[in-house]
Coordinates of C-alpha atoms and ligand atoms in Angstrom, one line a residue:
M1 CA -0.2 0.4 -0.2
C2 CA 1.6 3.3 -1.5
G3 CA 4.2 3.5 -3.5
I4 CA 7.9 5.4 -3.0
V5 CA 9.8 6.3 -5.4
G6 CA 13.2 8.2 -5.1
Y7 CA 17.0 8.8 -7.4
I8 CA 19.8 10.3 -7.1
G9 CA 21.5 10.4 -10.5
N10 CA 22.3 12.7 -12.9
D11 CA 19.5 12.6 -15.2
N12 CA 16.0 15.2 -14.8
A13 CA 14.8 13.3 -12.0
A14 CA 10.9 14.3 -12.3
P15 CA 10.2 12.0 -15.3
I16 CA 11.9 9.1 -14.0
L17 CA 9.9 9.6 -10.4
L18 CA 6.8 9.8 -12.5
N19 CA 7.6 6.5 -14.7
G20 CA 8.3 5.3 -11.5
L21 CA 4.6 5.7 -9.7
K22 CA 2.8 4.7 -12.9
R23 CA 4.9 1.6 -12.1
L24 CA 4.1 1.7 -8.8
E25 CA 0.3 3.1 -8.8
Y26 CA -1.1 -0.3 -8.1
R27 CA 0.0 0.3 -4.5
G28 CA -2.7 2.9 -4.6
Y29 CA -3.7 5.3 -5.7
D30 CA -6.1 8.0 -3.6
S31 CA -3.4 11.0 -4.0
A32 CA 0.0 11.8 -5.4
G33 CA 3.1 13.8 -5.2
M34 CA 7.1 14.9 -6.1
A35 CA 9.7 16.9 -4.8
V36 CA 12.7 17.6 -6.3
W37 CA 15.6 19.1 -6.7
Q38 CA 16.2 22.3 -8.5
K39 CA 19.6 23.8 -10.0
D40 CA 19.3 26.8 -7.6
R41 CA 18.7 24.3 -4.6
T42 CA 15.7 24.7 -3.6
I43 CA 13.5 22.2 -3.4
K44 CA 10.2 22.1 -5.6
L45 CA 7.5 20.6 -3.8
I46 CA 4.4 19.9 -6.3
K47 CA 1.2 17.6 -5.2
R48 CA -2.4 16.1 -6.5
T49 CA -5.1 14.3 -5.5
G50 CA -6.4 11.3 -7.8
K51 CA -4.4 9.2 -10.2
V52 CA -0.6 9.5 -11.5
S53 CA -2.0 10.7 -14.5
N54 CA -3.3 14.0 -12.8
L55 CA 0.0 14.9 -11.2
A56 CA 1.9 13.8 -14.7
A57 CA -0.8 16.9 -16.2
C58 CA 1.3 19.3 -13.9
I59 CA 4.9 18.1 -14.6
S60 CA 6.9 19.1 -17.5
I61 CA 10.8 19.1 -18.2
D62 CA 11.7 21.9 -16.6
K63 CA 15.6 22.1 -17.5
E64 CA 15.9 23.8 -13.8
D65 CA 15.4 19.8 -12.2
A66 CA 18.4 18.1 -10.7
G67 CA 18.5 14.6 -10.4
V68 CA 17.4 14.2 -6.8
G69 CA 13.8 14.1 -6.2
I70 CA 11.1 12.0 -4.1
S71 CA 7.6 10.9 -4.5
H72 CA 5.0 9.0 -3.1
T73 CA 1.5 7.3 -4.9
R74 CA -0.8 7.4 -1.5
W75 CA -3.0 4.6 -0.5
A76 CA -5.1 6.9 2.2
T77 CA -5.1 5.0 6.1
H78 CA -5.2 8.8 8.6
G79 CA -6.4 11.9 6.5
G80 CA -8.9 12.1 4.0
V81 CA -8.0 12.4 0.1
T82 CA -6.7 16.1 0.8
E83 CA -3.5 17.5 -0.7
A84 CA -2.2 18.6 2.9
N85 CA -2.4 14.5 2.9
T86 CA -0.3 13.9 0.1
H87 CA 3.0 13.0 0.5
P88 CA 5.6 14.9 0.4
H89 CA 5.6 15.9 4.0
V90 CA 7.4 18.5 4.6
S91 CA 8.7 19.3 8.1
W92 CA 7.8 22.6 9.6
D93 CA 11.0 24.0 9.3
Q94 CA 11.7 23.5 5.7
Q95 CA 14.3 21.0 6.5
I96 CA 13.0 17.6 6.0
H97 CA 11.4 15.8 3.1
L98 CA 10.1 13.0 3.2
V99 CA 7.7 9.9 1.6
H100 CA 6.7 7.4 3.9
N101 CA 4.7 4.4 3.9
G102 CA 3.6 2.3 6.6
V103 CA 1.3 3.7 9.4
I104 CA 3.2 5.3 13.0
E105 CA 0.7 3.9 15.4
N106 CA 2.2 6.6 18.4
Y107 CA 2.6 9.2 16.2
Q108 CA -0.7 11.1 18.2
T109 CA 1.3 10.9 21.3
L110 CA 4.8 12.2 19.4
K111 CA 2.6 14.8 18.0
N112 CA 1.0 17.1 21.2
S113 CA 4.6 16.1 22.8
L114 CA 5.9 17.9 19.2
E115 CA 2.9 20.3 19.2
S116 CA 4.1 21.3 23.2
K117 CA 7.2 22.6 21.8
G118 CA 5.9 24.8 19.2
V119 CA 5.9 22.3 16.3
T120 CA 3.2 23.7 13.3
F121 CA 1.2 20.5 11.7
Y122 CA -0.3 20.4 8.3
S123 CA -2.0 17.3 7.6
E124 CA -3.9 14.7 9.1
T125 CA -1.9 12.1 8.6
D126 CA 0.7 9.5 11.1
S127 CA 3.5 10.5 8.2
E128 CA 3.8 13.7 9.1
I129 CA 4.9 13.5 12.7
L130 CA 8.1 11.8 10.9
A131 CA 9.4 14.7 9.1
N132 CA 8.9 17.2 11.6
L133 CA 10.4 14.4 14.3
I134 CA 13.9 14.2 11.9
A135 CA 13.7 18.1 11.8
Y136 CA 13.9 18.6 15.6
N137 CA 15.8 15.9 16.5
L138 CA 18.3 17.8 13.3
Q139 CA 18.0 20.9 15.6
Q140 CA 18.7 19.3 18.6
L141 CA 22.8 19.1 17.3
D142 CA 23.6 22.3 17.3
G143 CA 25.8 22.9 14.1
E144 CA 26.3 22.2 10.8
I145 CA 23.7 20.3 8.6
T146 CA 26.1 16.8 7.3
T147 CA 24.8 14.2 6.2
K148 CA 25.7 12.5 9.7
T149 CA 24.2 14.9 11.7
V150 CA 20.7 13.9 9.6
Y151 CA 21.0 10.2 9.4
K152 CA 21.6 10.5 13.5
A153 CA 18.6 12.9 13.3
I154 CA 16.5 10.0 11.6
L155 CA 18.3 7.1 13.4
T156 CA 17.3 9.0 16.5
S157 CA 13.5 9.2 15.0
L158 CA 13.5 6.0 14.0
T159 CA 14.2 4.4 17.3
N160 CA 11.7 6.3 19.7
V161 CA 8.4 5.6 16.8
E162 CA 6.5 2.7 17.3
G163 CA 5.0 0.8 13.9
T164 CA 5.3 0.6 10.6
Y165 CA 7.6 2.3 7.5
G166 CA 9.0 2.0 4.2
L167 CA 10.8 5.9 3.8
A168 CA 12.8 8.5 1.5
I169 CA 13.9 10.9 2.6
M170 CA 15.2 14.5 1.8
C171 CA 16.4 17.3 3.7
A172 CA 16.9 21.0 2.2
S173 CA 20.7 21.8 3.6
L174 CA 22.0 18.6 1.5
P175 CA 21.3 18.7 -2.3
G176 CA 23.0 15.4 -3.1
T177 CA 21.8 12.9 -0.2
L178 CA 19.3 10.7 0.1
F179 CA 18.1 8.1 2.8
G180 CA 15.8 5.3 3.4
A181 CA 14.3 3.4 5.8
R182 CA 12.5 0.3 6.4
K183 CA 10.4 -1.3 9.2
G184 CA 6.9 -3.8 8.0
S185 CA 7.0 -1.9 4.3
P186 CA 9.3 -2.9 1.7
L187 CA 11.8 -1.2 -0.1
I188 CA 14.4 -1.5 -2.7
L189 CA 17.6 0.2 -3.3
G190 CA 18.1 -0.2 -7.1
V191 CA 21.7 0.7 -7.9
G192 CA 23.0 1.9 -11.1
K193 CA 25.1 3.6 -13.5
N194 CA 26.4 6.3 -11.9
E195 CA 22.5 7.0 -10.2
M196 CA 21.0 4.9 -7.1
M197 CA 17.0 4.2 -6.8
L198 CA 14.8 3.6 -3.8
A199 CA 11.5 1.6 -4.0
S200 CA 8.3 0.2 -3.0
D201 CA 9.2 -2.8 -5.4
A202 CA 11.0 -3.4 -8.2
S203 CA 9.0 -2.3 -11.0
A204 CA 9.8 1.6 -10.1
I205 CA 13.1 0.4 -11.4
R206 CA 13.6 -2.2 -13.8
A207 CA 13.3 0.4 -16.4
R208 CA 16.9 2.2 -14.8
T209 CA 18.5 -0.7 -13.5
N210 CA 18.7 -4.3 -13.0
E211 CA 20.8 -4.8 -9.8
V212 CA 18.9 -4.5 -6.7
V213 CA 19.5 -4.1 -2.8
Y214 CA 16.7 -5.9 -1.2
L215 CA 16.6 -3.9 1.9
D216 CA 16.1 -5.4 5.5
D217 CA 13.6 -4.3 8.8
N218 CA 15.6 -2.0 10.8
Q219 CA 17.9 -0.7 8.4
I220 CA 19.1 2.7 7.3
V221 CA 20.2 3.2 3.8
T222 CA 22.4 6.8 3.2
L223 CA 22.8 7.2 -0.9
T224 CA 24.8 9.8 -3.3
E225 CA 24.8 9.3 -7.1
D226 CA 27.7 7.0 -7.4
N227 CA 27.3 5.3 -3.7
F228 CA 25.4 3.8 -1.0
S229 CA 26.4 2.6 2.6
I230 CA 24.0 0.5 4.7
T231 CA 23.7 0.2 8.8
T232 CA 21.2 -1.9 10.8
I233 CA 19.6 0.9 13.4
E234 CA 21.7 -0.1 16.1
E235 CA 23.7 2.2 13.6
A236 CA 26.0 -1.5 13.0
E237 CA 27.5 -1.5 8.9
V238 CA 25.4 -4.1 6.9
V239 CA 27.3 -5.5 3.8
P240 CA 24.4 -5.0 1.6
E241 CA 24.3 -8.3 -1.4
I242 CA 22.9 -7.5 -4.4
S243 CA 20.3 -8.8 -6.4
T244 CA 19.0 -9.5 -10.0
I245 CA 15.6 -8.6 -11.3
S246 CA 15.0 -11.4 -13.4
W247 CA 12.2 -10.0 -15.4
K248 CA 12.1 -7.3 -18.1
D249 CA 10.8 -4.2 -18.2
E250 CA 8.8 -5.2 -21.0
D251 CA 7.2 -7.1 -18.6
A252 CA 5.2 -5.1 -16.4
E253 CA 3.7 -2.9 -19.7
L254 CA 0.3 -3.3 -21.2
Q255 CA 1.1 -4.5 -24.5
G256 CA -1.2 -3.8 -26.2
F257 CA -4.2 -5.0 -24.1
E258 CA -5.8 -2.6 -22.5
H259 CA -6.7 -3.1 -19.1
F260 CA -3.1 -5.4 -17.2
M261 CA -6.2 -7.5 -15.7
L262 CA -6.9 -8.7 -19.4
K263 CA -3.0 -8.7 -20.5
E264 CA -2.4 -11.3 -17.1
I265 CA -6.0 -13.6 -18.2
Y266 CA -3.8 -14.2 -21.0
D267 CA -0.4 -14.5 -20.0
Q268 CA -1.7 -17.5 -17.5
P269 CA -0.7 -19.9 -20.8
A270 CA 3.0 -18.8 -20.0
A271 CA 2.4 -18.6 -16.5
L272 CA 2.0 -22.0 -15.1
E273 CA 4.1 -23.2 -18.4
N274 CA 7.3 -21.0 -16.3
A275 CA 5.1 -22.4 -12.9
F276 CA 5.8 -26.3 -13.9
R277 CA 9.5 -25.5 -16.2
G278 CA 12.5 -27.6 -14.2
R279 CA 10.1 -28.9 -11.6
L280 CA 8.3 -32.3 -13.4
D281 CA 9.5 -36.0 -13.4
M282 CA 7.9 -37.5 -16.0
G283 CA 10.4 -41.2 -15.4
E284 CA 9.3 -40.7 -11.3
G285 CA 6.2 -40.0 -12.0
I286 CA 6.7 -36.7 -9.4
S287 CA 6.5 -33.2 -9.4
K288 CA 10.4 -31.8 -7.7
F289 CA 11.5 -28.3 -6.0
G290 CA 14.6 -27.5 -5.3
G291 CA 14.4 -25.2 -2.5
L292 CA 11.6 -26.5 0.0
N293 CA 15.0 -27.3 2.4
L294 CA 13.2 -30.6 3.7
S295 CA 14.6 -34.0 3.1
R296 CA 12.2 -36.7 1.8
Q297 CA 12.7 -38.3 5.7
D298 CA 11.0 -35.1 6.6
I299 CA 8.3 -35.1 4.3
R300 CA 7.5 -38.2 5.9
R301 CA 6.9 -36.7 8.9
I302 CA 4.9 -34.3 8.0
D303 CA 1.4 -36.0 9.8
R304 CA -0.9 -32.3 9.3
I305 CA -0.2 -28.7 7.1
T306 CA -1.6 -25.8 8.0
I307 CA -2.1 -22.6 5.3
V308 CA -1.8 -19.3 5.8
A309 CA -3.0 -16.4 3.5
C310 CA -5.0 -13.4 2.4
G311 CA -7.9 -13.1 -0.3
T312 CA -7.4 -15.5 -3.6
A313 CA -4.2 -16.6 -2.4
W314 CA -6.2 -18.0 0.7
H315 CA -8.7 -19.3 -1.7
A316 CA -5.5 -21.0 -3.5
G317 CA -5.5 -22.3 -0.4
L318 CA -9.0 -24.1 0.2
V319 CA -8.7 -25.7 -3.5
G320 CA -4.8 -26.8 -2.2
E321 CA -6.5 -28.5 1.0
Y322 CA -9.1 -30.4 -1.1
L323 CA -6.0 -31.5 -3.5
I324 CA -3.3 -32.5 -0.8
E325 CA -5.9 -34.3 1.6
K326 CA -7.3 -35.9 -2.0
Y327 CA -3.0 -37.3 -3.2
S328 CA -1.1 -37.6 0.0
R329 CA -3.4 -38.0 3.2
I330 CA -2.0 -35.7 5.2
P331 CA -4.9 -33.5 7.1
V332 CA -4.6 -29.9 5.8
E333 CA -5.9 -26.7 7.8
V334 CA -6.8 -23.0 6.0
E335 CA -5.9 -20.3 7.3
Y336 CA -6.9 -16.5 7.3
A337 CA -3.5 -15.0 7.6
S338 CA -5.3 -11.5 9.9
E339 CA -7.1 -14.5 12.3
F340 CA -3.8 -16.9 12.4
R341 CA -1.2 -14.4 13.6
Y342 CA -3.4 -13.9 16.5
R343 CA -5.4 -16.3 17.7
N344 CA -2.9 -19.2 19.4
T345 CA -3.8 -22.0 16.7
P346 CA -2.9 -25.3 18.3
M347 CA -0.6 -27.3 16.5
D348 CA 0.6 -30.6 15.9
K349 CA 4.8 -31.5 16.6
N350 CA 4.8 -32.3 12.6
T351 CA 3.1 -29.2 11.1
L352 CA 4.3 -27.7 8.1
V353 CA 2.8 -24.1 7.7
I354 CA 2.4 -23.0 4.2
V355 CA 2.0 -19.6 3.3
I356 CA 0.4 -18.5 -0.3
S357 CA 1.2 -14.4 -1.0
Q358 CA 1.3 -13.4 -4.7
S359 CA 3.4 -9.9 -3.3
G360 CA 5.1 -11.5 -0.6
E361 CA 4.6 -8.4 1.0
T362 CA 1.1 -9.0 2.4
I363 CA 1.6 -8.1 6.6
D364 CA -0.9 -10.5 8.0
T365 CA 0.9 -13.2 6.4
L366 CA 4.2 -12.0 7.5
E367 CA 3.7 -11.6 10.2
A368 CA 1.7 -15.3 9.9
Q369 CA 4.9 -16.5 8.9
R370 CA 7.0 -14.8 11.6
E371 CA 4.1 -15.8 14.4
A372 CA 4.6 -19.7 13.4
Q373 CA 8.3 -19.3 12.8
R374 CA 8.6 -18.4 15.9
K375 CA 7.1 -21.0 17.3
G376 CA 9.6 -23.5 15.7
Y377 CA 8.0 -24.6 12.8
H378 CA 9.3 -24.9 9.0
V379 CA 7.3 -22.6 6.8
I380 CA 7.8 -22.2 3.2
G381 CA 6.1 -20.4 0.8
I382 CA 4.7 -20.2 -2.3
V383 CA 5.3 -16.9 -3.7
N384 CA 5.3 -14.8 -6.4
N385 CA 7.4 -11.9 -5.8
V386 CA 10.9 -12.6 -6.2
G387 CA 13.5 -11.3 -3.1
S388 CA 10.1 -10.1 -1.0
T389 CA 10.2 -9.8 2.8
I390 CA 8.3 -13.5 2.9
A391 CA 10.0 -15.3 0.2
R392 CA 13.4 -13.7 2.6
E393 CA 12.4 -14.9 5.9
N394 CA 10.5 -18.4 5.2
D395 CA 12.4 -21.4 5.9
G396 CA 12.0 -22.9 1.8
G397 CA 9.6 -22.1 -0.7
I398 CA 8.8 -22.6 -4.3
Y399 CA 8.5 -19.2 -6.6
Q400 CA 5.7 -19.3 -8.4
H401 CA 7.3 -17.3 -12.0
S402 CA 4.2 -15.6 -12.5
G403 CA 6.0 -12.5 -13.8
P404 CA 4.7 -9.4 -11.9
E405 CA 1.1 -9.1 -11.4
I406 CA -0.1 -5.1 -12.4
G407 CA -3.9 -5.7 -12.0
V408 CA -5.0 -5.2 -8.4
A409 CA -7.1 -8.2 -9.1
S410 CA -5.5 -11.2 -8.7
T411 CA -5.7 -13.8 -12.4
K412 CA -2.2 -15.2 -12.8
A413 CA -0.9 -15.6 -9.9
F414 CA -4.1 -17.1 -8.8
T415 CA -3.5 -19.9 -11.5
S416 CA 0.1 -20.6 -10.9
Q417 CA -1.0 -21.3 -6.9
L418 CA -3.5 -23.5 -7.7
L419 CA -1.3 -24.6 -10.4
I420 CA 1.7 -25.1 -7.7
L421 CA -0.7 -26.2 -5.0
A422 CA -1.3 -29.8 -7.4
M423 CA 2.7 -30.4 -8.0
L424 CA 3.4 -30.3 -4.1
S425 CA 0.2 -32.3 -4.2
I426 CA 1.2 -35.1 -6.3
Y427 CA 4.9 -34.5 -4.6
L428 CA 3.5 -35.2 -1.6
G429 CA 1.3 -37.6 -2.4
R430 CA 4.3 -39.7 -4.2
T431 CA 6.2 -40.0 -1.4
R432 CA 3.2 -41.6 0.2
D433 CA 0.6 -43.7 -1.3
L434 CA 0.1 -42.1 -4.8
S435 CA 1.2 -44.7 -7.1
Y436 CA 2.9 -44.4 -9.9
T437 CA 0.3 -44.5 -12.5
D438 CA -1.4 -41.9 -11.4
G439 CA 1.8 -39.6 -10.5
C440 CA 2.5 -40.2 -14.1
Q441 CA -1.7 -39.5 -15.6
A442 CA -1.1 -36.2 -12.9
I443 CA 2.5 -34.9 -14.2
K444 CA 1.2 -34.9 -17.7
A445 CA -2.1 -33.3 -17.1
V446 CA 0.3 -30.8 -15.4
M447 CA 1.9 -30.8 -18.8
E448 CA -1.0 -30.5 -21.3
L449 CA -2.9 -27.6 -18.9
P450 CA -1.0 -24.4 -20.8
N451 CA -2.8 -25.9 -23.7
L452 CA -6.4 -26.5 -22.5
V453 CA -5.9 -22.5 -20.9
K454 CA -5.1 -21.3 -24.2
Q455 CA -8.2 -23.2 -25.3
T456 CA -10.6 -21.5 -22.3
L457 CA -9.7 -18.8 -23.6
Q458 CA -11.1 -18.8 -27.0
L459 CA -14.6 -18.3 -25.5
A460 CA -13.7 -15.0 -24.3
D461 CA -16.2 -13.8 -27.0
S462 CA -19.2 -15.5 -26.4
I463 CA -17.9 -14.5 -22.5
K464 CA -18.2 -11.0 -23.4
G465 CA -21.7 -11.1 -24.7
I466 CA -22.8 -13.5 -21.6
A467 CA -21.8 -10.5 -19.5
K468 CA -23.7 -8.2 -21.6
K469 CA -27.0 -9.8 -20.4
F470 CA -25.7 -10.0 -17.0
A471 CA -24.1 -6.6 -16.1
H472 CA -26.8 -4.9 -15.4
Y473 CA -27.9 -8.0 -11.4
D474 CA -27.3 -5.9 -8.3
D475 CA -26.5 -9.7 -6.4
F476 CA -25.0 -13.1 -7.8
L477 CA -24.6 -16.1 -6.5
F478 CA -21.9 -18.6 -7.1
L479 CA -22.2 -22.2 -6.8
G480 CA -19.8 -24.7 -6.3
R481 CA -18.7 -28.5 -4.8
L482 CA -15.4 -29.9 -3.1
E483 CA -12.1 -28.4 -5.0
M484 CA -15.2 -26.1 -7.0
F485 CA -16.6 -24.4 -3.6
P486 CA -13.3 -22.0 -3.0
I487 CA -13.4 -20.9 -7.3
A488 CA -17.1 -20.1 -6.9
L489 CA -15.6 -17.7 -3.8
E490 CA -12.9 -16.4 -6.0
G491 CA -15.4 -15.6 -8.5
A492 CA -17.7 -14.3 -6.5
L493 CA -14.3 -11.9 -4.9
K494 CA -13.6 -11.2 -8.7
L495 CA -16.8 -9.5 -9.5
K496 CA -17.4 -7.7 -6.2
E497 CA -13.4 -6.0 -6.4
I498 CA -14.1 -4.3 -10.3
S499 CA -18.1 -4.7 -10.8
Y500 CA -18.6 -3.6 -7.2
I501 CA -21.6 -5.6 -8.1
H502 CA -22.8 -8.1 -4.1
A503 CA -21.5 -11.0 -4.7
E504 CA -21.7 -14.4 -2.4
G505 CA -20.5 -17.6 -3.2
Y506 CA -21.3 -20.9 -1.0
P507 CA -21.0 -24.8 -1.5
A508 CA -23.8 -25.4 -3.8
A509 CA -26.0 -27.9 -1.2
E510 CA -25.8 -25.0 1.3
M511 CA -27.7 -22.9 -0.5
K512 CA -30.7 -24.9 0.7
H513 CA -29.5 -23.7 4.3
G514 CA -29.9 -20.1 4.3
P515 CA -28.8 -18.5 0.6
I516 CA -31.9 -20.1 -1.3
A517 CA -33.9 -16.9 0.9
L518 CA -31.8 -14.5 -2.1
I519 CA -32.7 -16.4 -5.3
S520 CA -35.3 -14.8 -7.4
E521 CA -35.4 -12.7 -11.0
K522 CA -33.2 -10.8 -9.9
C523 CA -30.3 -12.6 -8.5
P524 CA -28.5 -14.8 -10.7
S525 CA -26.7 -17.8 -10.6
I526 CA -23.0 -19.1 -11.7
V527 CA -23.0 -23.0 -11.1
I528 CA -20.0 -24.8 -11.3
V529 CA -20.9 -28.3 -12.9
P530 CA -17.4 -30.8 -12.8
D531 CA -17.8 -33.6 -14.7
D532 CA -17.4 -36.0 -12.3
E533 CA -19.4 -37.2 -8.9
T534 CA -20.8 -34.8 -7.6
L535 CA -22.1 -33.8 -11.8
K536 CA -25.9 -35.3 -10.5
K537 CA -26.0 -33.6 -7.1
N538 CA -24.8 -30.1 -8.7
L539 CA -27.8 -30.3 -11.0
S540 CA -30.1 -30.7 -8.6
S541 CA -28.9 -27.1 -7.3
V542 CA -29.9 -25.4 -10.9
Q543 CA -33.0 -26.7 -10.9
E544 CA -33.6 -26.1 -7.7
V545 CA -32.8 -22.0 -8.9
R546 CA -34.8 -22.8 -11.6
A547 CA -37.7 -23.6 -9.9
R548 CA -37.6 -20.0 -8.2
N549 CA -37.0 -18.5 -11.2
G550 CA -33.2 -18.0 -10.7
K551 CA -31.6 -17.2 -13.7
V552 CA -28.2 -19.7 -14.6
I553 CA -24.8 -19.9 -15.8
I554 CA -23.1 -22.7 -16.0
I555 CA -19.5 -23.9 -16.4
T556 CA -18.7 -27.2 -16.5
D557 CA -16.5 -29.4 -18.9
S558 CA -19.2 -32.0 -19.5
N559 CA -20.2 -32.5 -22.7
E560 CA -23.3 -34.4 -21.2
I561 CA -25.2 -31.4 -20.0
P562 CA -28.5 -29.8 -22.3
S563 CA -28.5 -26.2 -23.3
S564 CA -32.1 -25.9 -21.9
L565 CA -31.5 -26.6 -18.4
A566 CA -29.2 -23.3 -17.4
D567 CA -29.8 -20.1 -19.6
E568 CA -25.8 -19.7 -20.4
L569 CA -23.3 -22.9 -20.3
I570 CA -19.9 -22.5 -21.0
I571 CA -18.4 -25.5 -21.4
V572 CA -14.1 -25.4 -20.8
P573 CA -12.1 -28.4 -21.8
K574 CA -12.2 -31.8 -20.0
A575 CA -9.0 -32.5 -17.5
H576 CA -7.4 -34.3 -15.2
D577 CA -9.3 -33.0 -11.1
C578 CA -5.6 -31.7 -10.4
V579 CA -5.9 -29.1 -13.1
R580 CA -9.6 -28.5 -13.2
P581 CA -10.1 -25.6 -10.7
V582 CA -7.3 -23.4 -13.2
L583 CA -10.3 -24.6 -16.2
M584 CA -12.8 -23.5 -14.2
T585 CA -11.8 -20.2 -12.9
I586 CA -10.8 -18.9 -16.2
P587 CA -14.4 -17.8 -17.5
L588 CA -14.9 -16.6 -14.3
Q589 CA -12.1 -14.5 -14.7
L590 CA -13.3 -13.1 -18.5
L591 CA -17.1 -12.8 -17.2
S592 CA -15.8 -10.5 -14.1
Y593 CA -13.8 -8.6 -16.5
Y594 CA -16.6 -7.7 -19.4
I595 CA -18.9 -7.2 -16.8
A596 CA -17.1 -4.4 -15.0
L597 CA -16.0 -2.8 -18.4
E598 CA -19.9 -3.0 -19.0
L599 CA -20.5 -0.7 -16.2
G600 CA -17.2 1.8 -17.1
R601 CA -15.2 0.8 -14.1
D602 CA -11.3 1.6 -13.5
V603 CA -10.4 -2.4 -14.0
D604 CA -7.2 -2.2 -13.2
K605 CA -7.5 -0.3 -10.8
P606 CA -11.1 -0.6 -8.6
R607 CA -12.3 2.1 -5.9
N608 CA -11.1 1.8 -2.6
L609 CA -8.4 -1.5 -3.2
A610 CA -4.0 -1.6 -3.6
K611 CA -2.6 -4.1 -5.1
S612 CA -0.7 -5.2 -2.0
V613 CA -2.0 -4.9 1.4
T614 CA 0.8 -3.9 4.1
V615 CA -0.8 -2.4 6.6
E616 CA -3.4 -3.7 9.2
Ligands
M6R1 O1 -0.2 -10.9 -2.4 P1 -1.0 -11.6 -1.9 O2 -1.5 -12.2 -2.4 O3 -0.6 -11.3 0.0 O4 -2.8 -10.8 -1.3 C1 -3.2 -11.2 -1.2 C2 -5.2 -10.6 -1.1 O5 -4.6 -9.7 -0.4 C3 -4.5 -10.4 -2.4 O6 -5.4 -12.1 -2.6 C4 -6.3 -10.0 -2.9 O7 -7.9 -10.3 -2.5 C5 -6.7 -9.3 -4.3 N1 -7.1 -8.1 -5.3 C6 -7.9 -10.5 -5.3 O8 -8.0 -10.4 -6.9

C-alpha cells in the first residue's frame, strides 16, 4: 500500500520519478506527489489528489530540475484524500522532505509532544510526524547540517516511533544525498550507473537497472549518485547483497491490451508453463522442488499442514486443502493470515506451515509466517514476488514465476498458485500412497494444462456476450462443490472487486440452508459443474434455482448437459481433476472482467483497493 520512488543521479529526476509512480500506482491511487531538487538548490514540491495522471498533467520537463527527488502514490490510511495529506510531507521548518509507506501507531503521542514544543502540523496524517520529528531532532544537534547529523536525527527519530515504515527522505541543506529506511514496509535500493533509486518494489526501478538490494527491517540507507551505505538502526554496518531482477521491463507493460487484468488473463498459459518448468519428472511420475529445504524423511514425518494466506491466495489454499488431502492423505487446515497471527492455533509437532502470497509483502501473511517460525514450525512459501520479505524470511519455498502482476484483481498469480499446489500434492502423494501410474497421469495433466488454458481463452467472445446480458444485476450467487467451492468464492471475489456488484460464494448444497432465500429473477446464480461424481447433485441445485425463477449460468467440462437446463452454458475443455480448478477459473475471470468493462469500472484500479496490503 502506497508506492515510494526516490532517485539520485545525473538525469532529470521528475520524469524518472513519474515513470516509477506509474509503475507503482497499483499500490494506491488516492493522490500523488513529488519533491524535486532544482539547480538553484531549492526544492520544488508538487502534489495532486487522484491518480498519478493528475500529477503527470502538471509536470513538464523543466531544465531547472536537478537529478534528485522523492515521490509517492498514496493509499489513504490516516486523513482524507486532500492535497495537505498527500506526500511528500515537509517539516515545519522546511528542512525535511519525506515520503512514507506504513502506519506510525504512536503518532498522536509524538505529535502532542512536538506541538507542546512549538512545532506546527499541516496535515491529518501519521506520516507528517516523521518529518517533524527528524527535523526537531536535527535542530537539537547543534552545528552544521551534514550527512552525519541528518543520519543521526533519522536514527534517533526512528527509535522513538512505533509502527511500520518504508521511507525516502531528503534534507533541504543536503542537495546531493538521499536517505531511506525500512521497518515492516518494503523498500528496495536500485543500483545503476552513476545513479541510485529507492522504491517500494522492483517494477519502479526495472526501467533504469536490474541490480537491486532488498533492504531488511531496521536498516537505514544513505545514497549519493555513485555510492550507498547501509547500517542497522543499531548503527552496525551492513554488507549489501546485490540481486538481479530476472524479468524485463516490458513484462510490466500493457503490450497492446486495454487493461493489465486482461493481459494477465492472457498471460496464463505462459505463467503456468513457468510454474512447472524444471519441476516435473515424468520418468518417476513425480514433481520436484529445489527450495523446500526438507529431506524425504522430513516430508514423511509431516502429519498435518496448515496453509495461511489472505484473499485470493486464501482461496488457492482452500483448493490446496482438497488436493493435498486427496493425493497425499495429509490433513490440511487453511487459515486467514489475519486470524492465524492472533489466534494461537493449536498445531501438531510435525505440522508444515505453507504461506501463499503473490506480493510476498502482505503484512498479515508476513506476520503469520513470523508467528509460526517463532513457534518453531518449518514454513514454506508459495510466493510470486522474488526477493519479497516473505520469500526472504521463510524456511523454504516455491517461486511462482508468474511475472509481475499489476492488475489489482489477481488472475495469473491465482492459477499459478493452484498449479503449484497441485504439483505439491503430487509430490507429497508420491512420498506416500500415490501410485506411479497415478503420479504419471497427474504430471501429464500438468504438462497439457497451458494448451487447455489457451483453448479456454477462446471462449472470451462468447463470455463477453454473456457479460453484456448479466452486467445489470445487483446480486449474484456463485455455487460449487468440493474444490469448486473455493473457485466459486474466487469468482464472487473477482466480481465484487472490480464491478462492485454484490456476490456470494457458497458450497452448492449449502444454498438450501439459507442463501436460497435470495434467489429470484433478480439474483442470477453461476454454478460450477465438473464432470465428476458431483455432477448430478450440482444439476439438482441448478433445478432448485430455476424453480424459483433464478437465472443460471453453468460452467462445466461436461458435454452432456442440455443447454435448456441453463440460461447460459459455458463449456471448458476436459482435464484431470488436479488441474480442473484452473480451467474452471478462466471463464469466471473473463466474466468479471467483461461485466466490469460493461459497467465502465476502472478495472485495474478498483475503488478503495490496493494491490499489496502492507498495513493491518
Ligand atoms: O499479495 P497477496 O497474495 O498476499 O495478496 C493477498 C490478497 O490481498 C489478494 O489476493 C487480494 O485479495 C486480491 N486483490 C484479489 O484479487
